PDB file of C-alpha atoms in Angstrom:
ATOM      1  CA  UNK A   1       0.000   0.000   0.000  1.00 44.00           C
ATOM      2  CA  UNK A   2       1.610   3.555  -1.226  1.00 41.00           C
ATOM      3  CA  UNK A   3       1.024   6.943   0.053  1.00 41.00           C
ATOM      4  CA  UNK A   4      -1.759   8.904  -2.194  1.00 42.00           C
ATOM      5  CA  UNK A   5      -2.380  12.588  -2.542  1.00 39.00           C
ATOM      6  CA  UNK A   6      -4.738  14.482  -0.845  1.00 40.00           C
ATOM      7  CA  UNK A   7      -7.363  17.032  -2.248  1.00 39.00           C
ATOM      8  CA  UNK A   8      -9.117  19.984  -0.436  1.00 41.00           C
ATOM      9  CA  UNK A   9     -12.352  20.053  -0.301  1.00 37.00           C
ATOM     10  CA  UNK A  10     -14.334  23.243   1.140  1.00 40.00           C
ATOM     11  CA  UNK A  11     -10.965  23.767   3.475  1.00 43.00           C
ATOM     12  CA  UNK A  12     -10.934  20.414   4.439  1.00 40.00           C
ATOM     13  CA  UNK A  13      -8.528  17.508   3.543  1.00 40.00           C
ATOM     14  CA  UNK A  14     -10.132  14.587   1.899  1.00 39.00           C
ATOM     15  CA  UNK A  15      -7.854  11.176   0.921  1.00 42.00           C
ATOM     16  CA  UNK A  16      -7.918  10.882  -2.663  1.00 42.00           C
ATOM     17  CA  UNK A  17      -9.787   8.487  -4.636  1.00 41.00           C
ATOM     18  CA  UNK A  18      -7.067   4.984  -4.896  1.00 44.00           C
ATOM     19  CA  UNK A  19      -6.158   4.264  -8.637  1.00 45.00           C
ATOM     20  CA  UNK A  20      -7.605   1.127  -9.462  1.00 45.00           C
ATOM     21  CA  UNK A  21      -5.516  -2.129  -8.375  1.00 49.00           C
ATOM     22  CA  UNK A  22      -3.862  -4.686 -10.397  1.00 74.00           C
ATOM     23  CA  UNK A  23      -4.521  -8.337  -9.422  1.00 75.00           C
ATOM     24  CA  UNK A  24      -1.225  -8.147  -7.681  1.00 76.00           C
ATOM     25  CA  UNK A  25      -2.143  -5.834  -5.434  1.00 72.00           C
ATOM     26  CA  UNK A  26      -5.528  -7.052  -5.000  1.00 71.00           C
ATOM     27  CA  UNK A  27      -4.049 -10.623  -4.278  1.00 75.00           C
ATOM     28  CA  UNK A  28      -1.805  -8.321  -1.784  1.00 74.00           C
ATOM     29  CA  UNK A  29      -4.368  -6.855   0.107  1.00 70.00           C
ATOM     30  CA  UNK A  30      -5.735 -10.591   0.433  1.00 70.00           C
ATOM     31  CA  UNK A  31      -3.219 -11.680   2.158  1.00 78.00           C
ATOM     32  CA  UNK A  32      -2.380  -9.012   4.598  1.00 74.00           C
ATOM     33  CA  UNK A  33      -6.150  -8.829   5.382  1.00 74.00           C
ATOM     34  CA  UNK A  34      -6.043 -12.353   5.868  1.00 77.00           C
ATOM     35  CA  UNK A  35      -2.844 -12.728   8.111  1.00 77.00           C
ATOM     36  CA  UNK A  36      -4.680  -9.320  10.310  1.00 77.00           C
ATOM     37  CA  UNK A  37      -7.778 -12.051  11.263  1.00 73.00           C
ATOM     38  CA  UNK A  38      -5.447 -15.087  11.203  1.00 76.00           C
ATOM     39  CA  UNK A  39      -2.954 -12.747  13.841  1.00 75.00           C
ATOM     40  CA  UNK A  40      -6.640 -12.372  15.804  1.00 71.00           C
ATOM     41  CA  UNK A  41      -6.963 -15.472  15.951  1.00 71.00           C
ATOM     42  CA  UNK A  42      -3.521 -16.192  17.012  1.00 70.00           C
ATOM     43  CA  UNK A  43      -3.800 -13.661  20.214  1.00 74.00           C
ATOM     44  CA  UNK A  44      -7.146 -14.175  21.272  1.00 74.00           C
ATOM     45  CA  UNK A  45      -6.766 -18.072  22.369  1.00 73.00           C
ATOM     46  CA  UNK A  46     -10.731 -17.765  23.561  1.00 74.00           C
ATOM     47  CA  UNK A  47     -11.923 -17.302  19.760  1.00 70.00           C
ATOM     48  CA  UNK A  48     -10.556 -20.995  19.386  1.00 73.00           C
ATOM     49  CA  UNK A  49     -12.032 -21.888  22.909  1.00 78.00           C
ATOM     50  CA  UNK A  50     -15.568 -20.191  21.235  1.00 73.00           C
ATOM     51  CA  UNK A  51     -15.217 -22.270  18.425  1.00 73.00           C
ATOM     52  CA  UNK A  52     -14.914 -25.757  20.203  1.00 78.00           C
ATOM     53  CA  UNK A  53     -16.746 -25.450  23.061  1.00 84.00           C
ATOM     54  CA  UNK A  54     -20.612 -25.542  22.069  1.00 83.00           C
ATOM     55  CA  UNK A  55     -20.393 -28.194  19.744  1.00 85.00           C
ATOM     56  CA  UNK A  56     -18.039 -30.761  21.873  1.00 89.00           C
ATOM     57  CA  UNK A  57     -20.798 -29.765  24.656  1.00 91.00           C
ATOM     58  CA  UNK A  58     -23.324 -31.005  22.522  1.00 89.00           C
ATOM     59  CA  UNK A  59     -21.316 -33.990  20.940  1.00 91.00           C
ATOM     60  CA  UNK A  60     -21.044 -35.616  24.769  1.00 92.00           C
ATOM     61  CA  UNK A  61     -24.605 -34.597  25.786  1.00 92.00           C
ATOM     62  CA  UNK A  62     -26.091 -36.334  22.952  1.00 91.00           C
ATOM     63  CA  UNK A  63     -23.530 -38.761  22.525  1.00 91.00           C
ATOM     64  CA  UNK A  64     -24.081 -40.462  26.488  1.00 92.00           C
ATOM     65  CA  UNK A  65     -27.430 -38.008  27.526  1.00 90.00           C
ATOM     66  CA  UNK A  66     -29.468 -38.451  24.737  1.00 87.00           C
ATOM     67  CA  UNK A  67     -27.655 -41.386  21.958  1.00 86.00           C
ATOM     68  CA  UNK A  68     -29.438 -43.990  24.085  1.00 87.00           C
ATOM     69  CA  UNK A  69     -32.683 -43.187  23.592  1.00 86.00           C
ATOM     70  CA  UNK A  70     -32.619 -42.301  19.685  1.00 88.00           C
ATOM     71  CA  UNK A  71     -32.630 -45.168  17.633  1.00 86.00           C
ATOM     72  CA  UNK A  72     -31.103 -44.547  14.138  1.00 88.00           C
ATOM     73  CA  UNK A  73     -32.195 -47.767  11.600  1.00 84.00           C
ATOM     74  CA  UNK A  74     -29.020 -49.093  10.374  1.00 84.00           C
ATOM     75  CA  UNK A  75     -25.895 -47.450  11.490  1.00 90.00           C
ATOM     76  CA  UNK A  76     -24.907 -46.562  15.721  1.00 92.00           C
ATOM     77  CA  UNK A  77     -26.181 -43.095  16.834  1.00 93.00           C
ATOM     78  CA  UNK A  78     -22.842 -41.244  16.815  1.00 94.00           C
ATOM     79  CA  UNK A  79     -22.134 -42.248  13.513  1.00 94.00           C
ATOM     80  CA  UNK A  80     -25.378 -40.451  12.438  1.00 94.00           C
ATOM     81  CA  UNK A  81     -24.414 -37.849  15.260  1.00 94.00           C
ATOM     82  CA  UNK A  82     -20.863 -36.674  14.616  1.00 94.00           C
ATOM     83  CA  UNK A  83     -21.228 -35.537  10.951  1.00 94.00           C
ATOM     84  CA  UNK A  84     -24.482 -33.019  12.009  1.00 92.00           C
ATOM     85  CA  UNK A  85     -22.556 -31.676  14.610  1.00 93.00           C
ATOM     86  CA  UNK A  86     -19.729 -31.148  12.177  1.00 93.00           C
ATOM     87  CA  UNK A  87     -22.107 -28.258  10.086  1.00 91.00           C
ATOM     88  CA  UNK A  88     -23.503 -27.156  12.974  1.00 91.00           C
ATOM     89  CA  UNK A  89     -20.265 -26.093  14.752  1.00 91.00           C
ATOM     90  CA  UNK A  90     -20.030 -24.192  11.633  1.00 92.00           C
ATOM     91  CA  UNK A  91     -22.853 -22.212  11.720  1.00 90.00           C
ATOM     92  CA  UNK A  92     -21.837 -21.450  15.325  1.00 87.00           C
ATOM     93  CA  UNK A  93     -18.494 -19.812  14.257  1.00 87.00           C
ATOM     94  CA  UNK A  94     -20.204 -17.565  12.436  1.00 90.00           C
ATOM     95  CA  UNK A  95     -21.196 -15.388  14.812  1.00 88.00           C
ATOM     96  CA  UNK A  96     -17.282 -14.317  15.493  1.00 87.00           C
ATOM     97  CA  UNK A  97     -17.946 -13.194  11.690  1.00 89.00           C
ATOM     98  CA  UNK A  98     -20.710 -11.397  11.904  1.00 92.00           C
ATOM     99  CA  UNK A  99     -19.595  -9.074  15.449  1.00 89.00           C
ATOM    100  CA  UNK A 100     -16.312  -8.676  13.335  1.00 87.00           C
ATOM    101  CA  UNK A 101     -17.201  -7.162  10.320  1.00 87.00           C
ATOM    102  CA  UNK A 102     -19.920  -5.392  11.754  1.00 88.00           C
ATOM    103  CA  UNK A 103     -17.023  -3.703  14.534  1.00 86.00           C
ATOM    104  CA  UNK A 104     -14.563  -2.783  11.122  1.00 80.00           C
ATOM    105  CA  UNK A 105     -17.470  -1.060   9.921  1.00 80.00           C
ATOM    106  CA  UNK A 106     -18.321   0.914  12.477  1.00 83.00           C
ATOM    107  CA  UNK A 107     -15.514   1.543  14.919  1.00 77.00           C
ATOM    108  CA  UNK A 108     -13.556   3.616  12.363  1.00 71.00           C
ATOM    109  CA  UNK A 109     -10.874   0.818  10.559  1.00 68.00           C
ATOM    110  CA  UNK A 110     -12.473   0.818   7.325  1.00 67.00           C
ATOM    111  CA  UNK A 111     -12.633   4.538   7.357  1.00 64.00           C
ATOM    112  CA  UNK A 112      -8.656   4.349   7.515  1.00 66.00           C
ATOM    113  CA  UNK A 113      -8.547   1.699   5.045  1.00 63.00           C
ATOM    114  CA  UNK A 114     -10.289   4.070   2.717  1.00 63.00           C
ATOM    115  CA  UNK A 115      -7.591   7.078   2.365  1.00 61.00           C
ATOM    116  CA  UNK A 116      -5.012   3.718   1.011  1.00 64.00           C
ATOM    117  CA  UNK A 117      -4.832   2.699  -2.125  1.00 63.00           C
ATOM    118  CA  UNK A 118      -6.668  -1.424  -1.435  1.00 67.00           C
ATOM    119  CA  UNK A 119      -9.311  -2.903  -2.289  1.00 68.00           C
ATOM    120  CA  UNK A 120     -12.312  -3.076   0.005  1.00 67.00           C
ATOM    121  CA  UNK A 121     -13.684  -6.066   0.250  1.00 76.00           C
ATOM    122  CA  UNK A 122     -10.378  -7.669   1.064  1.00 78.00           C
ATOM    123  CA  UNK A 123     -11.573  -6.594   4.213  1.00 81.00           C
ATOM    124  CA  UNK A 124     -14.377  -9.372   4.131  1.00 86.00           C
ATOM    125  CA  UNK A 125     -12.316 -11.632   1.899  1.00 87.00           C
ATOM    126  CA  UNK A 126      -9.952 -11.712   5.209  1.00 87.00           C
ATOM    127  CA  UNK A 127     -12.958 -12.451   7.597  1.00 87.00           C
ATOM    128  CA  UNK A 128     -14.352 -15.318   5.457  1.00 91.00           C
ATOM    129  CA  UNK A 129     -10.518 -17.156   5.549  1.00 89.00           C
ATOM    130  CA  UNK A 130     -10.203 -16.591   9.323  1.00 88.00           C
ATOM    131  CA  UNK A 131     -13.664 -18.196   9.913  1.00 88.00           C
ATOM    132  CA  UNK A 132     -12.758 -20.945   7.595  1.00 90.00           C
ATOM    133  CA  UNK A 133      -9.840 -21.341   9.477  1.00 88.00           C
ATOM    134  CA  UNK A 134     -11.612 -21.633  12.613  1.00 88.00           C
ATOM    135  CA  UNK A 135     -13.776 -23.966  10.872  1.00 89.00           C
ATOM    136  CA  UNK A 136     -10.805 -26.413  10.359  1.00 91.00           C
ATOM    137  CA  UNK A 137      -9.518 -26.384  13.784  1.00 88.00           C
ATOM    138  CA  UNK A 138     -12.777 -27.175  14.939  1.00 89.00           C
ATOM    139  CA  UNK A 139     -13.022 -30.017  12.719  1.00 92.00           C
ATOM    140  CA  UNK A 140     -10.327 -31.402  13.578  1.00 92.00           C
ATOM    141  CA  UNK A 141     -10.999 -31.509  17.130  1.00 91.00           C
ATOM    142  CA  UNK A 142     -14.539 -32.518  16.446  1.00 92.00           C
ATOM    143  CA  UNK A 143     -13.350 -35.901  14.928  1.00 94.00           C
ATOM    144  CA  UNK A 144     -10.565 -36.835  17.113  1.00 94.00           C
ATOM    145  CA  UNK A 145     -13.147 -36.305  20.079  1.00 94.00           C
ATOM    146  CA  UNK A 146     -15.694 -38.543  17.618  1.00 94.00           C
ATOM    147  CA  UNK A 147     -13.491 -41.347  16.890  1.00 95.00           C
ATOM    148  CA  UNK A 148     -12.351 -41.509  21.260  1.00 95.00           C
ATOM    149  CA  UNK A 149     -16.111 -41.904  22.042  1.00 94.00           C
ATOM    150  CA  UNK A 150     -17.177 -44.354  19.007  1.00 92.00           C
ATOM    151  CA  UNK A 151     -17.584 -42.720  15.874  1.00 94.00           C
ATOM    152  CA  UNK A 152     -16.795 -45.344  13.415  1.00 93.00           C
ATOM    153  CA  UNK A 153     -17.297 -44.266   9.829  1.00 93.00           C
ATOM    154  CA  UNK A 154     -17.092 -46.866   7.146  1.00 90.00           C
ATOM    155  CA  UNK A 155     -16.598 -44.309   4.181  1.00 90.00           C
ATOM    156  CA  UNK A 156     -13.927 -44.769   1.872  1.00 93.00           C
ATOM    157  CA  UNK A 157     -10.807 -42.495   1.303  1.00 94.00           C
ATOM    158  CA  UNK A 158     -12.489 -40.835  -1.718  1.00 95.00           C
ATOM    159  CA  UNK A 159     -16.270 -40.349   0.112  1.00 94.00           C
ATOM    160  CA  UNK A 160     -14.422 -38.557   3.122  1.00 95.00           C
ATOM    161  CA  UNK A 161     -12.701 -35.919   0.613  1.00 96.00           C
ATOM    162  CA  UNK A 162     -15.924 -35.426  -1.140  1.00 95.00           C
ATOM    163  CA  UNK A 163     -17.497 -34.665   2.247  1.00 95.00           C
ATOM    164  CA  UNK A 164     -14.714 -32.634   3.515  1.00 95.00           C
ATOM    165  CA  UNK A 165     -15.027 -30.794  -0.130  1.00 96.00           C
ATOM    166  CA  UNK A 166     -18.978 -30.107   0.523  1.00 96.00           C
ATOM    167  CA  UNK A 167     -18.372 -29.387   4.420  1.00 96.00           C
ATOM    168  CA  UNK A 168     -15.306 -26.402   2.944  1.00 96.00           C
ATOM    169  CA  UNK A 169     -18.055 -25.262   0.275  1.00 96.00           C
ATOM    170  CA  UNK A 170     -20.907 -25.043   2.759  1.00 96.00           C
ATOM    171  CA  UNK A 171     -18.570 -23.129   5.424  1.00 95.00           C
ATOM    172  CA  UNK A 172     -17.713 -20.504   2.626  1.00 95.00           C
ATOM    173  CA  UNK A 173     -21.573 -20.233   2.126  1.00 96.00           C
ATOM    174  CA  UNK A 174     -22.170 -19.566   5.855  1.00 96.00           C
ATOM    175  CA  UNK A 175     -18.961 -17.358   6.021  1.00 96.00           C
ATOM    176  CA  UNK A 176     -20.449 -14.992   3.348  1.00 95.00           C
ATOM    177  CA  UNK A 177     -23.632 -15.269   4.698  1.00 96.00           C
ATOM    178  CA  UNK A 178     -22.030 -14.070   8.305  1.00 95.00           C
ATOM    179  CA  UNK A 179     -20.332 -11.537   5.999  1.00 93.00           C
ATOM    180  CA  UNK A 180     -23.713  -9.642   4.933  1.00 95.00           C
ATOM    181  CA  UNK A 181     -25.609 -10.136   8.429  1.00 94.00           C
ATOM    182  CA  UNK A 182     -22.912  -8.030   9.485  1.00 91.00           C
ATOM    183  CA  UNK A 183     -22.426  -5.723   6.848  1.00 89.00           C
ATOM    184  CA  UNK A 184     -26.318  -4.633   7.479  1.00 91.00           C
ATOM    185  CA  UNK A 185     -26.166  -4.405  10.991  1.00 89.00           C
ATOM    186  CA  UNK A 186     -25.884  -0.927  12.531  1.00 87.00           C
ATOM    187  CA  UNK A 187     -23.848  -1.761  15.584  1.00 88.00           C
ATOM    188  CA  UNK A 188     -21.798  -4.451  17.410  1.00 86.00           C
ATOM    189  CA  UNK A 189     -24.440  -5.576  19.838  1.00 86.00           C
ATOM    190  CA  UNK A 190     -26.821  -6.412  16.810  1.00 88.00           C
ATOM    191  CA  UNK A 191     -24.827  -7.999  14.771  1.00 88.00           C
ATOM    192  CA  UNK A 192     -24.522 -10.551  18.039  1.00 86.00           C
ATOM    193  CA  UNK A 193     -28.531 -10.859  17.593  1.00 88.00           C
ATOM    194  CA  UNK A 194     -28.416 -11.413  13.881  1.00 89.00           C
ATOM    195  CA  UNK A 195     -25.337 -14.227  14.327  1.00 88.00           C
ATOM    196  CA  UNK A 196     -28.023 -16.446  15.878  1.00 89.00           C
ATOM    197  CA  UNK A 197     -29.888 -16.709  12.793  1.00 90.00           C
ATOM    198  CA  UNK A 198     -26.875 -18.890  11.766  1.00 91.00           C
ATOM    199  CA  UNK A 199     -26.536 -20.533  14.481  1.00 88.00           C
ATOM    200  CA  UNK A 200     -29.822 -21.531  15.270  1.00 89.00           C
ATOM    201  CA  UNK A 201     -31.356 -22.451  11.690  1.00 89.00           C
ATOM    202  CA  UNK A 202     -29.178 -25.446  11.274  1.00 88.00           C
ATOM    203  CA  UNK A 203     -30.862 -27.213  14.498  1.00 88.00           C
ATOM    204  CA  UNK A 204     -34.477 -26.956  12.359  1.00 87.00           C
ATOM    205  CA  UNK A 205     -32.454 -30.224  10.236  1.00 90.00           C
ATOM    206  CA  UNK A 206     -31.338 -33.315  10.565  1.00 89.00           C
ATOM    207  CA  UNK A 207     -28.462 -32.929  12.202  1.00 89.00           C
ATOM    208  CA  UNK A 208     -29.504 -34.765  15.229  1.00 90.00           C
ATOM    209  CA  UNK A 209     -32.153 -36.833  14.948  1.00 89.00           C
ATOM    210  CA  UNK A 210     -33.614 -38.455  11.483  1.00 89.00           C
ATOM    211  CA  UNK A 211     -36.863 -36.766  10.171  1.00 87.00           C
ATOM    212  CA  UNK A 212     -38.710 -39.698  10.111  1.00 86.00           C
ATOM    213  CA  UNK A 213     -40.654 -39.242  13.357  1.00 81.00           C
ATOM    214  CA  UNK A 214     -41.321 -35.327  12.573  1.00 86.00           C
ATOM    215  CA  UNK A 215     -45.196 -33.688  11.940  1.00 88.00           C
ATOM    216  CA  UNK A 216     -46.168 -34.041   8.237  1.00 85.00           C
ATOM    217  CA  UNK A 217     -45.496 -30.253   7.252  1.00 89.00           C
ATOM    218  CA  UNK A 218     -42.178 -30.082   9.565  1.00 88.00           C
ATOM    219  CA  UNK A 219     -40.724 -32.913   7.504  1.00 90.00           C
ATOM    220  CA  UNK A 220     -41.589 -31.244   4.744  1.00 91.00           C
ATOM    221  CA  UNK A 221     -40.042 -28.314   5.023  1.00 90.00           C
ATOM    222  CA  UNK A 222     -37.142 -30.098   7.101  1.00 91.00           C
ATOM    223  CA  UNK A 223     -36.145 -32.062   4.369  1.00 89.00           C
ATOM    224  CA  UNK A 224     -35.667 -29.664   1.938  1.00 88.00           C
ATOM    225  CA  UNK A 225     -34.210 -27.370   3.471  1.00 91.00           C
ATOM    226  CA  UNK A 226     -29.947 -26.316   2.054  1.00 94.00           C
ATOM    227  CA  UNK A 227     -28.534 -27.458   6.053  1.00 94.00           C
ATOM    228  CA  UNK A 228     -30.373 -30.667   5.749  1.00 94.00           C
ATOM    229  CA  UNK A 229     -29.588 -31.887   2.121  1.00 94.00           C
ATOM    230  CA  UNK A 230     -25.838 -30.898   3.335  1.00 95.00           C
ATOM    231  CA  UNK A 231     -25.827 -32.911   6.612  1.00 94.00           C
ATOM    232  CA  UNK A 232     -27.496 -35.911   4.909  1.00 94.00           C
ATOM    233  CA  UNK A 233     -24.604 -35.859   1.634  1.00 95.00           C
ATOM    234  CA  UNK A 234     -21.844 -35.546   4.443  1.00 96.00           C
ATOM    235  CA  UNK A 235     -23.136 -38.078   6.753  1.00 95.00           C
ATOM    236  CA  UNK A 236     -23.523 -40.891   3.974  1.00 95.00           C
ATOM    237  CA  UNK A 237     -20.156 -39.910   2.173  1.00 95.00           C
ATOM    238  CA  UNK A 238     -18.718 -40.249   5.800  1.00 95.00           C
ATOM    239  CA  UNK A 239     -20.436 -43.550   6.493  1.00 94.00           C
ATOM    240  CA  UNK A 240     -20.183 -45.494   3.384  1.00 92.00           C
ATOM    241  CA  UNK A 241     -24.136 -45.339   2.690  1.00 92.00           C
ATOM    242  CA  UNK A 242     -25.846 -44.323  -0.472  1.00 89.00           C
ATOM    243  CA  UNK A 243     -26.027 -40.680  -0.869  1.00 86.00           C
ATOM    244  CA  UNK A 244     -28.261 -40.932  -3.692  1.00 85.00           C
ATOM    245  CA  UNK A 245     -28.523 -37.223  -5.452  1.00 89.00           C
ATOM    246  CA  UNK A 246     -28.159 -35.444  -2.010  1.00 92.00           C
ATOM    247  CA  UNK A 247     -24.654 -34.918  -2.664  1.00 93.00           C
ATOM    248  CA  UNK A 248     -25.376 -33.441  -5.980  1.00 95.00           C
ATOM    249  CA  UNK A 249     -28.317 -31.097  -4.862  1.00 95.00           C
ATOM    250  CA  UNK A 250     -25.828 -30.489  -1.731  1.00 95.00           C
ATOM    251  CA  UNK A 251     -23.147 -29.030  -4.184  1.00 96.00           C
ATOM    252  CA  UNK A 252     -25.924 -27.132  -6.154  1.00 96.00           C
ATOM    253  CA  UNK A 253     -27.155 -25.491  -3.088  1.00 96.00           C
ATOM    254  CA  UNK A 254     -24.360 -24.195  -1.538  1.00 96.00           C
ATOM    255  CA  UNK A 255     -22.764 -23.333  -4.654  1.00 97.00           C
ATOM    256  CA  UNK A 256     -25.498 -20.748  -5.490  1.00 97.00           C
ATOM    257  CA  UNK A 257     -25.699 -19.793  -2.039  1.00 97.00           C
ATOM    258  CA  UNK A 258     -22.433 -19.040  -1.891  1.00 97.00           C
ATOM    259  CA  UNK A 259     -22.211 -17.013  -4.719  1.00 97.00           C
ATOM    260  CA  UNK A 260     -24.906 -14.498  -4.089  1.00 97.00           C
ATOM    261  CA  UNK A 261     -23.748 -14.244  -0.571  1.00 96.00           C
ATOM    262  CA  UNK A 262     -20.907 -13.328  -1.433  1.00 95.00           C
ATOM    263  CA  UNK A 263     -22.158 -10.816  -4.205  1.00 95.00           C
ATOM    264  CA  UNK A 264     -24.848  -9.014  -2.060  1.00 95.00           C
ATOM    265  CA  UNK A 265     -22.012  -9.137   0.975  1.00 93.00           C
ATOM    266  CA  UNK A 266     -19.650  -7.208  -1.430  1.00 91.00           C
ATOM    267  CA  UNK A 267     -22.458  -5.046  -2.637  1.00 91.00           C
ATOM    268  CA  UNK A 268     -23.996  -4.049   0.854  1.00 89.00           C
ATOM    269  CA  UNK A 269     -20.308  -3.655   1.735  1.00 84.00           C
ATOM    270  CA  UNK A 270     -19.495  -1.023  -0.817  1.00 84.00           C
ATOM    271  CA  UNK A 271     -22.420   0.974  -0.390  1.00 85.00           C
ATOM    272  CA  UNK A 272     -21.506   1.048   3.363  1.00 78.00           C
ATOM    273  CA  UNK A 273     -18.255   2.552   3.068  1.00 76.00           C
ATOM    274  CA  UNK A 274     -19.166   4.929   0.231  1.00 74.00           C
ATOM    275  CA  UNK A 275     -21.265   6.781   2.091  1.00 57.00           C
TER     276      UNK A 275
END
């Protein structure tokens, strides 16, 4: 990032306009945006604590609380278990997203971004990697955790990366989604209210318990819903059962989801800082 001029503007100093970036200095800005929320990450041990917690809570609960009571035809409960908990500790890293963006926005950082010559939404571009990257350590820990308390997928090599490949597409869908929640919200303490919405909307799926048992109209909607087709793809690619075309419609899903997220994200972004 250079130095640019300054004009005056009724006898006050305004930063000039930046020249339009190359894609080396837009690829720049990526990565020092991302090392700022990766450095975040790095300092505030408690955002990894917040990213664990909740969902390794709910893994034992349901796991040794719950597991007995829910009968799942044809594979053990924590099988069907682990790979729902998996998206929703996903969703629940969000809201770190959402309170972030929403604090550059209106705590005065993007305001000095704007008198340097970078391009804006590196800004979010560098939020979406760091909750990605939470994302993975989270994983991580998830499964280790899984396999000491019984999780014992019979999915081959190739069905795990495809499910790791959906669970990394549908974590950049919920990271741009995070992205715009807090690019509308008008303070900090809302954007914490709108982060639930992520949080909370994967639970309305299958994630812990099958459908089967659910009210007509609840199943309905249940079973069509983006989380759900996701969770089901993952779990059977994890397991070794058929996914039939859930995978597919999975991959469709979050693909388009992704994308307008992260279009409308950019777009409420702009407008934001441009007045």
């Amino acid at each position: 990032m250079t130095q640019t001029l300054s004009r005056e503007t009724e006898g006050e100093l305004v930063p000039a306009a930046p020249e339009s970036a190359g894609l080396a200095s837009v690829l720049s800005d990526f990565r020092v945006l991302i090392g700022r929320n990766v450095k975040h990450i790095t300092r505030n041990p408690e955002m990894l604590l917040q990213a664990v917690s909740l969902p390794i809570v709910l893994l034992l609960l349901f796991r040794f609380m719950f597991g007995p009571a829910i009968n799942v035809p044809g594979m053990a409960y924590v099988d069907y278990l682990v790979p729902g908990l998996l998206a929703i500790s996903i969703g629940f890293n969000s809201t770190t997203t959402v309170v972030g963006v929403a604090a550059d926005l209106t705590q005065g950082l993007v305001e000095r971004f704007r008198s340097m010559p970078m391009f804006g939404p590196a800004v979010l571009v560098g939020h979406v990697a760091a909750g990605m990257l939470r994302s993975l350590v989270s994983f991580v820990i998830m499964v280790a955790i899984g396999f000491a308390i019984g999780f014992r997928p019979g999915g081959s090599a190739l069905g795990w990366l495809a499910a790791i490949g959906l669970l990394v597409l549908f974590a950049a869908g919920v990271f741009w989604l995070a992205v715009l929640l807090g690019s509308i919200s008008k303070t900090v303490e809302g954007a914490g209210g709108l982060g639930m919405i992520l949080v909370f909307v994967p639970y309305a799926s299958s994630a812990l318990v099958p459908t089967q048992a659910m009210p007509g109209v609840l199943r309905v909607i249940v079973d069509n819903q983006p989380f759900t087709v996701l969770m089901d793809a993952v779990r059977a690619l994890m397991n070794g059962t058929p996914a039939g075309g859930t995978a597919w419609l999975a991959l469709a899903w979050w693909a388009a989801i992704t994308v307008l997220a992260s279009y409308f994200a950019v777009r409420k972004f702009n407008r934001r800082t441009k007045g």
